[in-house]
mmCIF file of C-alpha atoms in Angstrom:
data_model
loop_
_atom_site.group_PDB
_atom_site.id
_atom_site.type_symbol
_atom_site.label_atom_id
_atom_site.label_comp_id
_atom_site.label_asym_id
_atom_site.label_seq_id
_atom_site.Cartn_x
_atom_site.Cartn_y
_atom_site.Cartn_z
ATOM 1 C CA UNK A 1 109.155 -68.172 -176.537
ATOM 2 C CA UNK A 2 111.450 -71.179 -176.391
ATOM 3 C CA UNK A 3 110.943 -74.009 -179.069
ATOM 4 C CA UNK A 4 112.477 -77.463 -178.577
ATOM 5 C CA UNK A 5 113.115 -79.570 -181.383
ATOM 6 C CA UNK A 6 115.070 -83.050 -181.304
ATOM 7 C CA UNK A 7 118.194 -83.723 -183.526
ATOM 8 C CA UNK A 8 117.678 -87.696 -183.380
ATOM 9 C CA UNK A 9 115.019 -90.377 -183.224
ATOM 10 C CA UNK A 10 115.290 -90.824 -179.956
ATOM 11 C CA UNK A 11 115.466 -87.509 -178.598
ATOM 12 C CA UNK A 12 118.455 -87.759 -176.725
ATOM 13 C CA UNK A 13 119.723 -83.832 -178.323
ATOM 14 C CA UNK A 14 117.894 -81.137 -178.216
ATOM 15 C CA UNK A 15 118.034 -77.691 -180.489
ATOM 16 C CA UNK A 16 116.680 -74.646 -178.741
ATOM 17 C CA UNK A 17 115.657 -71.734 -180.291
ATOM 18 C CA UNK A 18 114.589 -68.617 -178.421
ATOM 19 C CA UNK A 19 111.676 -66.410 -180.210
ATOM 20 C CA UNK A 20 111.009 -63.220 -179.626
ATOM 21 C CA UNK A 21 109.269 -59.551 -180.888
ATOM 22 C CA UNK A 22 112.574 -59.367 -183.400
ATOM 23 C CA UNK A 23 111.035 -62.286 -185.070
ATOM 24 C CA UNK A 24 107.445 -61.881 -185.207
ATOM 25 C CA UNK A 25 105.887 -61.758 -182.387
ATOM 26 C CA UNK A 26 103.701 -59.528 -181.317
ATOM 27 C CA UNK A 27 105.318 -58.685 -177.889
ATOM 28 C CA UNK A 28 107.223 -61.118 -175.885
ATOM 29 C CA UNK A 29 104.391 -61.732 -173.016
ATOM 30 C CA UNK A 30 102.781 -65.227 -173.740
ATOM 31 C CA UNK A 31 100.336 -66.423 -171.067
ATOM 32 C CA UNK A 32 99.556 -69.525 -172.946
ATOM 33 C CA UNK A 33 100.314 -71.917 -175.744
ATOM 34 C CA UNK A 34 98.625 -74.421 -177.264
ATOM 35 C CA UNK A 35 99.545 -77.390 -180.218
ATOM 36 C CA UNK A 36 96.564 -77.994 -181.778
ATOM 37 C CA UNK A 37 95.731 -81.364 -184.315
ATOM 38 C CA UNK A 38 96.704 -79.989 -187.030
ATOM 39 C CA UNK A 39 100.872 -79.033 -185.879
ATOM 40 C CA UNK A 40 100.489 -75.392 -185.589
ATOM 41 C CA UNK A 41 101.111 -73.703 -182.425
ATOM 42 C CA UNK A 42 98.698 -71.322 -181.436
ATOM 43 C CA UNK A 43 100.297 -68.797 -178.240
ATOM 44 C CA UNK A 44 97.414 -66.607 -176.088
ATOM 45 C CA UNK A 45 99.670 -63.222 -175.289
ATOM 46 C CA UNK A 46 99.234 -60.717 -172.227
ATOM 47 C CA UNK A 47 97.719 -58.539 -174.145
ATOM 48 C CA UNK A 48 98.043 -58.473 -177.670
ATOM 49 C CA UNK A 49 95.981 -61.194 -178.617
ATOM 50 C CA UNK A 50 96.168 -64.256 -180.583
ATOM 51 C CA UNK A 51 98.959 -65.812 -182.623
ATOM 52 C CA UNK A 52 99.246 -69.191 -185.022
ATOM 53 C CA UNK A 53 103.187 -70.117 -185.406
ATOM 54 C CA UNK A 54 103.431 -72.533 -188.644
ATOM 55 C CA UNK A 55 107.115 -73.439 -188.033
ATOM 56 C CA UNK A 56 107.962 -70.539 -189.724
ATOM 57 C CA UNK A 57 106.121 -67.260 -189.934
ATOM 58 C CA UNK A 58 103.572 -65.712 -186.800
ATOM 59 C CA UNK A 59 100.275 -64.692 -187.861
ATOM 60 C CA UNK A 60 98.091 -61.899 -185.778
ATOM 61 C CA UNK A 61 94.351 -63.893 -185.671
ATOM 62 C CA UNK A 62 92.873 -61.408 -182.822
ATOM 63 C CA UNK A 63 94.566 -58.346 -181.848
ATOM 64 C CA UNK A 64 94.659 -56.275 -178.571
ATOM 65 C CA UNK A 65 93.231 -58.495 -176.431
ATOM 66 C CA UNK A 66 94.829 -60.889 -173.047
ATOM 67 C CA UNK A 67 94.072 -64.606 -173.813
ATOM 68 C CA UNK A 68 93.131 -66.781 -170.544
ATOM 69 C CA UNK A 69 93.099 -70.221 -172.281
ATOM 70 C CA UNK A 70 93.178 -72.130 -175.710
ATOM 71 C CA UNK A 71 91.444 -75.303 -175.974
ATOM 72 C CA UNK A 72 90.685 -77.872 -178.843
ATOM 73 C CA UNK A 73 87.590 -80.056 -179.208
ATOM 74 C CA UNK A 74 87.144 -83.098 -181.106
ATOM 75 C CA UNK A 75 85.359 -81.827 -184.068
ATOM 76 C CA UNK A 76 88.654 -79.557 -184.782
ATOM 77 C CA UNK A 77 87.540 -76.523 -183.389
ATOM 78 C CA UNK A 78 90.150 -73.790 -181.241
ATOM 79 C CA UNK A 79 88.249 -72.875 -178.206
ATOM 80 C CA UNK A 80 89.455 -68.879 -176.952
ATOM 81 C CA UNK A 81 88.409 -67.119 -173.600
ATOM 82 C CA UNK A 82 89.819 -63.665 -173.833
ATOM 83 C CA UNK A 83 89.274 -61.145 -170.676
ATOM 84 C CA UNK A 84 87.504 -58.635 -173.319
ATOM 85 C CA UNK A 85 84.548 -60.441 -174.497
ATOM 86 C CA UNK A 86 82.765 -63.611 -175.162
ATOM 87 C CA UNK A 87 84.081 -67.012 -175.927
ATOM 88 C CA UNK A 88 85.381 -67.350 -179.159
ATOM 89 C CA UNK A 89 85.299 -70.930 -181.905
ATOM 90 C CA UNK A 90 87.596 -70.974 -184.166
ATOM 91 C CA UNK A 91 87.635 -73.359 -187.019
ATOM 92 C CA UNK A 92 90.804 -74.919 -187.938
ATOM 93 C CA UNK A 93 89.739 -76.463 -191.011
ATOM 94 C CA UNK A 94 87.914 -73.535 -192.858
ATOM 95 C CA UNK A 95 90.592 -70.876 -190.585
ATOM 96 C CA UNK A 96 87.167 -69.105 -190.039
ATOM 97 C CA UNK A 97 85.587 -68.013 -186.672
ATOM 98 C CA UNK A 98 81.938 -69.956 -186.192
ATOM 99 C CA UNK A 99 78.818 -68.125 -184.430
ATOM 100 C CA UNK A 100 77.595 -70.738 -181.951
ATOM 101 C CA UNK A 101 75.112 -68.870 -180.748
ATOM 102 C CA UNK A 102 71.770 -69.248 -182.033
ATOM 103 C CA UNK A 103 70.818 -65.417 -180.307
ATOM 104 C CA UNK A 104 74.703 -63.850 -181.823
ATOM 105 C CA UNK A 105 75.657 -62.832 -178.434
ATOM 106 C CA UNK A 106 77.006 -65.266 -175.494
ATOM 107 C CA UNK A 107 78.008 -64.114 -171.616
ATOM 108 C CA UNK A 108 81.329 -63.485 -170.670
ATOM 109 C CA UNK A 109 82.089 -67.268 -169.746
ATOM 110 C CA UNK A 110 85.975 -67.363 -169.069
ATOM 111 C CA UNK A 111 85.991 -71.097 -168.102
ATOM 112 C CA UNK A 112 85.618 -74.259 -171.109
ATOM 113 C CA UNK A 113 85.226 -77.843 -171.130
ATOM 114 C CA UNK A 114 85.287 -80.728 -173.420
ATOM 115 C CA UNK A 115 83.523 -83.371 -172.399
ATOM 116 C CA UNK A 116 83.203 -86.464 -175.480
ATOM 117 C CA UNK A 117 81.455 -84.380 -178.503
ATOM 118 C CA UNK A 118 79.779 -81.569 -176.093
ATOM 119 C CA UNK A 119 81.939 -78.316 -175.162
ATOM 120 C CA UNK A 120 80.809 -76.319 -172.179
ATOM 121 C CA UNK A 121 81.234 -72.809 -171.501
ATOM 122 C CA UNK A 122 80.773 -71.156 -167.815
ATOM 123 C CA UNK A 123 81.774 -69.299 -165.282
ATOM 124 C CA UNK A 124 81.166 -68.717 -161.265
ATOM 125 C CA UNK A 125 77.979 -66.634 -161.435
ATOM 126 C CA UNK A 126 76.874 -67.200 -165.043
ATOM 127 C CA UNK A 127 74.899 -70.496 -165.659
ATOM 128 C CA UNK A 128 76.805 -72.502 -168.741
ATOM 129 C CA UNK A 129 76.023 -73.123 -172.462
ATOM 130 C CA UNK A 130 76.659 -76.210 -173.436
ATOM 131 C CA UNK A 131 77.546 -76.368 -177.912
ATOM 132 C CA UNK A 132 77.305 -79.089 -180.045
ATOM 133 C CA UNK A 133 77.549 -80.239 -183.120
ATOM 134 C CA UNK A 134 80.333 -80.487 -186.119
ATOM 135 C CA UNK A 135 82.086 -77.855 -188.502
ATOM 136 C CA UNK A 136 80.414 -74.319 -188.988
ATOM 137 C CA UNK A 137 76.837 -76.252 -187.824
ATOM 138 C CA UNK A 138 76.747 -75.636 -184.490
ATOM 139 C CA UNK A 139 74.385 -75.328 -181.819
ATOM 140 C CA UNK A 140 74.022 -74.302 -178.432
ATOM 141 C CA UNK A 141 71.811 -74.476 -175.409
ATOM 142 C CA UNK A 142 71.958 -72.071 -172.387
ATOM 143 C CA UNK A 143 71.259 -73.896 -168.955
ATOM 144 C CA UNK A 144 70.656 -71.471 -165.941
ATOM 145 C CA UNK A 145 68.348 -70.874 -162.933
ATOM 146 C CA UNK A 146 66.159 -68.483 -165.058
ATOM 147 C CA UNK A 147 65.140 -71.210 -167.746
ATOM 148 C CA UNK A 148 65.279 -73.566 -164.572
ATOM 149 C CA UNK A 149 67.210 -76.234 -165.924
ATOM 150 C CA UNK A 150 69.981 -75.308 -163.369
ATOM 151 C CA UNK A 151 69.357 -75.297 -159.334
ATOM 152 C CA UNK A 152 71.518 -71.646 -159.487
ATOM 153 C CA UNK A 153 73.945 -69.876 -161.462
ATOM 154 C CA UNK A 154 76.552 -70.195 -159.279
ATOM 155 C CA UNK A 155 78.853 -73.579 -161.180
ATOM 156 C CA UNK A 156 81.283 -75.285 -159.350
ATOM 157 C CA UNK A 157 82.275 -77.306 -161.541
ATOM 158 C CA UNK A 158 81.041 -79.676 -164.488
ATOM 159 C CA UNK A 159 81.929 -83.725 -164.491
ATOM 160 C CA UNK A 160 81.345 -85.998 -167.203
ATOM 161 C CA UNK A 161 79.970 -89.145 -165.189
ATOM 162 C CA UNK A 162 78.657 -92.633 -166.209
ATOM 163 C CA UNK A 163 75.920 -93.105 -168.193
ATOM 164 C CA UNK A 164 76.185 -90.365 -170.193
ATOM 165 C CA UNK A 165 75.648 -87.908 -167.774
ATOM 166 C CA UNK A 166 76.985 -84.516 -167.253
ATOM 167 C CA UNK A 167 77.153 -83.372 -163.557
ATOM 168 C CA UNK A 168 76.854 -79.514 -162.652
ATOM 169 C CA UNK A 169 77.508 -78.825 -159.542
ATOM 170 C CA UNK A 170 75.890 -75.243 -157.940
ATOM 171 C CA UNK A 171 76.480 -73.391 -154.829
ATOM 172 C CA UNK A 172 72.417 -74.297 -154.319
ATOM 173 C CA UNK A 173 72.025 -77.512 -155.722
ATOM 174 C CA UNK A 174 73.114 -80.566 -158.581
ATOM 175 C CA UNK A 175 71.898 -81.380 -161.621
ATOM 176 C CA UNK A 176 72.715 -83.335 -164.316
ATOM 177 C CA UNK A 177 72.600 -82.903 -168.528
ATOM 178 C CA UNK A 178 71.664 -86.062 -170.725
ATOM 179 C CA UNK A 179 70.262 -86.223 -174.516
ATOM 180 C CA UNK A 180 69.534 -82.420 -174.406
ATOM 181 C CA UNK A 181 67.850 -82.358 -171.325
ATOM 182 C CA UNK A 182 68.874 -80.995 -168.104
ATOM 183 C CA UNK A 183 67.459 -82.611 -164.715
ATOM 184 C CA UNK A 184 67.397 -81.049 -161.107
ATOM 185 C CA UNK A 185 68.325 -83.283 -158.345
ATOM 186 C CA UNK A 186 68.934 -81.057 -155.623
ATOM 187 C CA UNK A 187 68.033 -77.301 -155.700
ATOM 188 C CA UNK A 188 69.638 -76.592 -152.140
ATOM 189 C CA UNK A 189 73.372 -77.980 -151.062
ATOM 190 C CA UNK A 190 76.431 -76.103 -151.800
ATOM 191 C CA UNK A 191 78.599 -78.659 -154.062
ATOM 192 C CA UNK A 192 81.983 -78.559 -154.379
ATOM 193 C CA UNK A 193 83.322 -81.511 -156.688
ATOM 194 C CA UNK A 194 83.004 -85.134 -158.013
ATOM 195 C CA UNK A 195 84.230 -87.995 -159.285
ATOM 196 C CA UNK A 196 83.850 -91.242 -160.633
ATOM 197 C CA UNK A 197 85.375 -93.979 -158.648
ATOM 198 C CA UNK A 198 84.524 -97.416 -159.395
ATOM 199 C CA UNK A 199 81.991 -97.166 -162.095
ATOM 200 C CA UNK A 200 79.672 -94.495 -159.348
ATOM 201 C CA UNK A 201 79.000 -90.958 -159.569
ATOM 202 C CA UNK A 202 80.500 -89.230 -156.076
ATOM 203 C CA UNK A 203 79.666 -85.568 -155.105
ATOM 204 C CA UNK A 204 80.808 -83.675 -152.111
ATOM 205 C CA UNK A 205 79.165 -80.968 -150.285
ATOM 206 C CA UNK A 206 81.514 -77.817 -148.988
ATOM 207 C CA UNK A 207 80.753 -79.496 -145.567
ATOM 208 C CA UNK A 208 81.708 -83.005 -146.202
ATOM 209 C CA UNK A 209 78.616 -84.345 -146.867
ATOM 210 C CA UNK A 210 78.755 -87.119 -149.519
ATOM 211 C CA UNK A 211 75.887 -88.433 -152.345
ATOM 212 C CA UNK A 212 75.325 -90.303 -155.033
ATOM 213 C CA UNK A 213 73.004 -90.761 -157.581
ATOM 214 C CA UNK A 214 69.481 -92.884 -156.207
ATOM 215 C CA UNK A 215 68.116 -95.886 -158.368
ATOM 216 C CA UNK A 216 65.215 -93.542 -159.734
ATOM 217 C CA UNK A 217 67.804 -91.114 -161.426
ATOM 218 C CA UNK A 218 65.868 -87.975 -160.217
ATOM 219 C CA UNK A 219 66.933 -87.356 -156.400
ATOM 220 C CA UNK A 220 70.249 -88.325 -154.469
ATOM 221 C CA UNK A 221 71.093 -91.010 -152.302
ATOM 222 C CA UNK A 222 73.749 -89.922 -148.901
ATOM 223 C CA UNK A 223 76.733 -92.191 -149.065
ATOM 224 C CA UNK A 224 78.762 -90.671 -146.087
ATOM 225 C CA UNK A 225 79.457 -87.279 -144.577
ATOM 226 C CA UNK A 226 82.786 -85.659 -143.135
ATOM 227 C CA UNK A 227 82.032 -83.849 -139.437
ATOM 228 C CA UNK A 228 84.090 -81.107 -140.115
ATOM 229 C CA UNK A 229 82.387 -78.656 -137.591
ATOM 230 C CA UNK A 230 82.567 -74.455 -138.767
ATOM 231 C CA UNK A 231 85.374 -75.710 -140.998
ATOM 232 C CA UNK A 232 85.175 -76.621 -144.849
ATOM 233 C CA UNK A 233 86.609 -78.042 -147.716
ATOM 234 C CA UNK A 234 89.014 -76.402 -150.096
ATOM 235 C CA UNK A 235 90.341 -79.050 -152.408
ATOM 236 C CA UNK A 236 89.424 -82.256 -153.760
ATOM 237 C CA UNK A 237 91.188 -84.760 -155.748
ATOM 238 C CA UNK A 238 90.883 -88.637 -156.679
ATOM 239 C CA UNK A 239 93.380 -91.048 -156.118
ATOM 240 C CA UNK A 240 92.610 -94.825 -157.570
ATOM 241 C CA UNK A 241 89.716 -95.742 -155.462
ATOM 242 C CA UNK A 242 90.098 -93.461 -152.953
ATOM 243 C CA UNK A 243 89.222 -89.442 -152.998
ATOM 244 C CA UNK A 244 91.672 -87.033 -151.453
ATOM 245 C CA UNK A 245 89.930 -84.442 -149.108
ATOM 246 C CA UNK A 246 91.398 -81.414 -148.296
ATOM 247 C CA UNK A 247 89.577 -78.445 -145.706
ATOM 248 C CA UNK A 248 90.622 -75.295 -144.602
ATOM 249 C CA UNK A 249 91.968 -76.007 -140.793
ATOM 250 C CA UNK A 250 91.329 -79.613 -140.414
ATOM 251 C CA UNK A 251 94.456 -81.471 -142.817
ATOM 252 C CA UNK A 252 93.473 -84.198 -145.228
ATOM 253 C CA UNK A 253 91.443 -86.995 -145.433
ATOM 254 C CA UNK A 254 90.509 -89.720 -147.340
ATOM 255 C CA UNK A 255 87.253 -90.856 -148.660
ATOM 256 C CA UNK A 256 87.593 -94.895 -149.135
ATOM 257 C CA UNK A 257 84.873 -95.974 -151.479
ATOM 258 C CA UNK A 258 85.136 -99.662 -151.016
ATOM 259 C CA UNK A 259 83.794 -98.829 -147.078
ATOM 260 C CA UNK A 260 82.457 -95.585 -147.356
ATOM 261 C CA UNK A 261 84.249 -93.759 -144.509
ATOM 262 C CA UNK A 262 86.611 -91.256 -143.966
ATOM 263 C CA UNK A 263 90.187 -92.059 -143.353
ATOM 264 C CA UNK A 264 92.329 -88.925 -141.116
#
């Protein structure tokens, strides 16, 4: 590990210091590091778990285990996917790990999210749990096709939108998480991503097919679609007011909101 500290207000000199196993660490393979609220530095390892650096001294918190990302929420909390087990909360304040789950046990979710006070935890084929709440009181509430407050397991990805929404777009379908409750919108298109452009809610279709959200905020209205053939999108990204569209064989496009069409 290299750590970079400046010699003068303004940062113009730098001191580098190179750390490594001779120091304190538990093996010199870091996959990811992390400075969380309160100063320390927190590093995910290969595969020897999880270490807190205090500016001085490394301290083992989990052992044996390859780290695939460290996050922080705003109630303080350290967020840990590992490739062993479940997700992991741990909280900074107390330096204690929290249960979150009301059931003790959680699925394998290797993707998080913060979205305002809410933290989300999914994963390709596994629904998500969505946790709230503040210091060692948390709770937690598991959305998925079986429960049927999600069109299908399968997330794509989750978007905080407007109005206090929280899009989660399925390979079968959209729906959408407000005050605790989850609501269906479509239970059959593949979605691939969204945005918020302009104060609206966009969502794109693997085939270029483009919706928002209708008036009676239960069903979806079609804004514009992308003829794109047997080919499909791979990538999607905003830019200002416009949404950069990426397939497979066809280039790039953009999506101009102010007109609703497609520019090559």
């Amino acid at each position: 590990m290299l750590l970079f500290s400046s010699l003068t207000g303004w940062g113009e000199d730098f001191k580098v210091k190179q750390y490594t196993s001779d120091d304190g660490l538990p093996d010199n393979s870091i996959r990811t590091i992390l400075q969380d609220s309160q100063g320390f530095i927190w590093l995910g390892m290969v595969g020897s778990g999880l270490v807190r650096y205090d500016g001085h001294n490394f301290l083992s918190i989990l052992e044996n285990d390859r780290i695939n990302t460290l996050s922080e929420d705003e109630a303080g909390h350290l967020w840990i996917s590992s490739m062993k087990g479940e997700p992991l909360c741990y909280d900074l304040k107390t330096e204690t790990f929290v249960d979150f789950t009301p059931e003790g046990t959680c699925p394998r979710y290797k993707l998080i999210n913060h979205i305002g006070d809410l933290t989300w935890l999914w994963d390709r084929n596994l629904g998500c749990t969505v946790v709230s709440g503040n210091g060692t009181e948390l709770k937690s509430q598991r959305l998925d096709s079986y429960n049927s407050t999600l069109p299908d397991n399968r997330v794509n990805y989750i978007l905080g939108g407007t109005g206090g929404r929280v899009w989660i777009g399925t390979r079968k379908g959209l729906a959408y998480f407000r005050d605790g409750n989850s609501t269906i919108v479509d239970a059959t298109l593949d979605f691939i991503s969204g945005t918020i452009i302009g104060g609206i809610d966009y969502h794109i279709t693997r085939d270029g097919q483009v919706y928002t959200l209708a008036q009676d905020g239960l069903s979806l209205e079609y804004a514009a679609s992308l003829d794109l053939g047997d080919d499909a999108i791979s990538a999607v990204a905003g830019t200002g007011r416009q949404w950069l569209i990426q397939s497979r064989n066809s280039g790039a496009f953009l999506f101009d909101t102010d007109n609703l069409v497609f520019i090559p």
